[in-house]
């Protein structure tokens, strides 16, 4: 089966990249078929919380790198909340996609195909995470204005990431159970 994944990883057809190879890998070791047909697909309930947590943690890592960098830049430059949050969100997407692409490129996928995999794998997860963590951060009185040397700023940001993880976890589990989201990347791990 690994030979099939290697072949698919080197294909230049982006549809093959997002096709059955990623779904087949998602079911390895579980005895379930994650294939593209509706009849063969498993429900979200068959994806373990551990698998979903790993995917969510992966997403959180990229988001956190970009988010912290954006918050640090915006706050240190004295920007208001809106441009700081916009920069943090943009960088969260950049770093989230970059982390996924790094592994997929190592598997031998061409850049365009790797980008398509990253977009398919992470867009929903990053979006949910960013909406939640920025809503929490902005809702904490004084957190955005607190400055980088303030415990309020860092504790608020940590709390925002924790809440975002908890909210995004079931979303990722649901997506993976349908062969979507982070499940499309499993063929390249």
Coordinates of C-alpha atoms in Angstrom, one line a residue:
X1 CA 0.0 0.0 0.0
X2 CA 2.9 2.3 0.7
X3 CA 4.0 2.0 -3.0
X4 CA 0.6 3.4 -4.0
X5 CA 1.0 6.4 -1.8
X6 CA 4.5 7.0 -3.2
X7 CA 3.1 6.9 -6.7
X8 CA 0.3 9.2 -5.8
X9 CA 2.6 11.6 -4.0
X10 CA 4.6 12.0 -7.2
X11 CA 1.7 12.5 -9.5
X12 CA 1.2 15.9 -11.1
X13 CA -2.6 15.4 -11.2
X14 CA -3.9 17.6 -8.4
X15 CA -7.2 15.6 -8.4
X16 CA -5.3 12.4 -7.7
X17 CA -3.7 14.2 -4.8
X18 CA -7.0 14.9 -3.2
X19 CA -8.5 11.6 -4.3
X20 CA -8.5 8.1 -2.9
X21 CA -4.8 8.1 -1.8
X22 CA -5.5 10.4 1.2
X23 CA -8.7 8.6 2.0
X24 CA -7.1 5.2 1.9
X25 CA -4.4 6.2 4.3
X26 CA -6.9 7.7 6.8
X27 CA -8.3 4.3 7.2
X28 CA -5.0 2.4 7.6
X29 CA -4.9 0.5 10.8
X30 CA -8.5 1.2 11.6
X31 CA -10.1 -1.4 9.4
X32 CA -12.4 1.3 7.9
X33 CA -12.8 2.4 4.4
X34 CA -12.5 6.1 4.0
X35 CA -12.9 5.9 0.2
X36 CA -14.6 8.5 -1.9
X37 CA -18.0 6.7 -2.2
X38 CA -20.7 7.7 0.2
X39 CA -21.5 4.1 0.9
X40 CA -17.9 3.3 2.0
X41 CA -17.4 6.4 4.0
X42 CA -17.2 6.2 7.8
X43 CA -19.0 8.6 10.1
X44 CA -17.3 11.2 12.2
X45 CA -17.9 8.9 15.2
X46 CA -15.3 6.4 13.9
X47 CA -12.5 8.9 13.9
X48 CA -10.8 8.8 17.2
X49 CA -10.6 11.9 19.4
X50 CA -6.8 11.3 19.6
X51 CA -6.5 11.5 15.8
X52 CA -8.6 14.7 15.8
X53 CA -6.6 16.1 18.6
X54 CA -3.4 15.5 16.7
X55 CA -4.8 17.3 13.6
X56 CA -6.1 20.2 15.8
X57 CA -2.8 20.5 17.6
X58 CA -1.0 20.6 14.2
X59 CA -3.4 23.4 13.1
X60 CA -3.0 25.2 16.4
X61 CA 0.8 25.2 16.1
X62 CA 0.8 27.0 12.7
X63 CA -1.9 29.3 13.9
X64 CA -0.1 30.1 17.1
X65 CA 3.2 30.9 15.4
X66 CA 1.4 33.3 13.0
X67 CA -0.9 34.7 15.6
X68 CA 1.8 35.4 18.1
X69 CA 4.0 37.0 15.5
X70 CA 1.1 39.1 14.2
X71 CA 0.1 40.2 17.7
X72 CA 3.7 41.0 18.7
X73 CA 4.2 43.0 15.5
X74 CA 0.9 44.9 15.8
X75 CA 1.2 45.5 19.5
X76 CA 4.8 46.6 19.4
X77 CA 4.0 49.0 16.6
X78 CA 1.1 50.5 18.6
X79 CA -1.5 49.5 16.0
X80 CA -5.1 49.4 16.9
X81 CA -7.0 46.2 17.3
X82 CA -8.3 45.8 13.8
X83 CA -5.0 45.9 11.8
X84 CA -3.3 43.8 14.5
X85 CA -5.9 41.1 14.3
X86 CA -5.9 41.2 10.5
X87 CA -2.1 40.7 10.5
X88 CA -2.3 38.0 13.1
X89 CA -5.0 36.1 11.1
X90 CA -3.1 36.5 7.8
X91 CA 0.1 35.2 9.4
X92 CA -1.8 32.3 11.1
X93 CA -3.0 31.1 7.6
X94 CA 0.5 31.5 6.1
X95 CA 2.2 29.5 8.9
X96 CA -0.6 27.0 9.1
X97 CA -0.4 26.2 5.4
X98 CA 3.4 26.3 5.5
X99 CA 3.6 23.6 8.2
X100 CA 1.3 21.3 6.2
X101 CA 3.2 22.0 3.0
X102 CA 6.5 21.3 4.5
X103 CA 5.6 17.7 5.2
X104 CA 3.8 17.2 1.9
X105 CA 6.7 18.7 -0.1
X106 CA 9.0 16.3 1.7
X107 CA 6.9 13.5 0.5
X108 CA 7.7 14.5 -3.1
X109 CA 4.6 16.5 -4.1
X110 CA 5.2 19.4 -6.5
X111 CA 4.6 22.8 -5.0
X112 CA 1.2 23.5 -6.6
X113 CA -0.2 20.1 -5.6
X114 CA 1.2 20.6 -2.1
X115 CA -0.5 23.9 -1.9
X116 CA -3.8 22.3 -2.9
X117 CA -3.4 19.7 -0.3
X118 CA -2.7 22.3 2.4
X119 CA -5.7 24.4 1.4
X120 CA -8.0 21.3 1.5
X121 CA -6.5 20.1 4.7
X122 CA -6.4 23.3 6.8
X123 CA -8.7 26.0 5.6
X124 CA -11.8 25.1 7.6
X125 CA -9.7 24.3 10.7
X126 CA -7.7 27.5 10.6
X127 CA -10.8 29.6 9.9
X128 CA -12.6 28.2 12.9
X129 CA -9.6 28.5 15.1
X130 CA -8.9 32.1 14.0
X131 CA -12.5 33.2 14.5
X132 CA -12.7 31.7 18.0
X133 CA -9.3 32.7 19.3
X134 CA -9.6 36.3 18.0
X135 CA -13.1 36.6 19.4
X136 CA -11.8 35.5 22.8
X137 CA -8.7 37.8 22.6
X138 CA -10.8 40.8 21.6
X139 CA -13.4 40.1 24.3
X140 CA -11.0 40.2 27.2
X141 CA -11.1 43.8 28.4
X142 CA -7.7 45.5 28.0
X143 CA -5.9 42.5 26.5
X144 CA -5.2 44.0 23.1
X145 CA -4.0 47.3 24.7
X146 CA -2.0 45.6 27.5
X147 CA 1.3 45.4 25.7
X148 CA 3.8 42.7 25.3
X149 CA 5.3 43.0 28.8
X150 CA 1.8 42.4 30.4
X151 CA 0.7 39.1 31.8
X152 CA -2.8 40.1 30.8
X153 CA -1.8 40.0 27.1
X154 CA 0.0 36.6 27.3
X155 CA -2.6 35.0 29.6
X156 CA -5.4 36.2 27.3
X157 CA -3.7 34.9 24.2
X158 CA -3.0 31.5 25.9
X159 CA -6.7 31.3 27.0
X160 CA -7.8 32.2 23.5
X161 CA -5.7 29.4 22.0
X162 CA -7.1 26.9 24.6
X163 CA -10.7 27.8 23.8
X164 CA -10.0 27.7 20.0
X165 CA -8.5 24.2 20.4
X166 CA -11.6 22.9 22.3
X167 CA -14.0 24.4 19.7
X168 CA -12.0 23.3 16.7
X169 CA -11.4 19.7 17.9
X170 CA -14.9 18.4 17.1
X171 CA -15.0 20.2 13.8
X172 CA -11.8 18.5 12.8
X173 CA -13.1 15.1 14.0
X174 CA -16.2 15.6 11.9
X175 CA -14.3 16.6 8.8
X176 CA -11.8 13.7 9.1
X177 CA -14.7 11.3 9.5
X178 CA -15.8 12.3 6.0
X179 CA -12.3 12.1 4.5
X180 CA -12.0 15.9 4.5
X181 CA -9.8 18.4 6.4
X182 CA -6.6 16.9 7.8
X183 CA -7.5 13.5 6.4
X184 CA -6.4 14.6 3.0
X185 CA -2.8 15.0 4.3
X186 CA -2.5 11.5 5.8
X187 CA -1.4 10.0 2.6
X188 CA 1.8 12.0 2.8
X189 CA 2.8 11.3 6.4

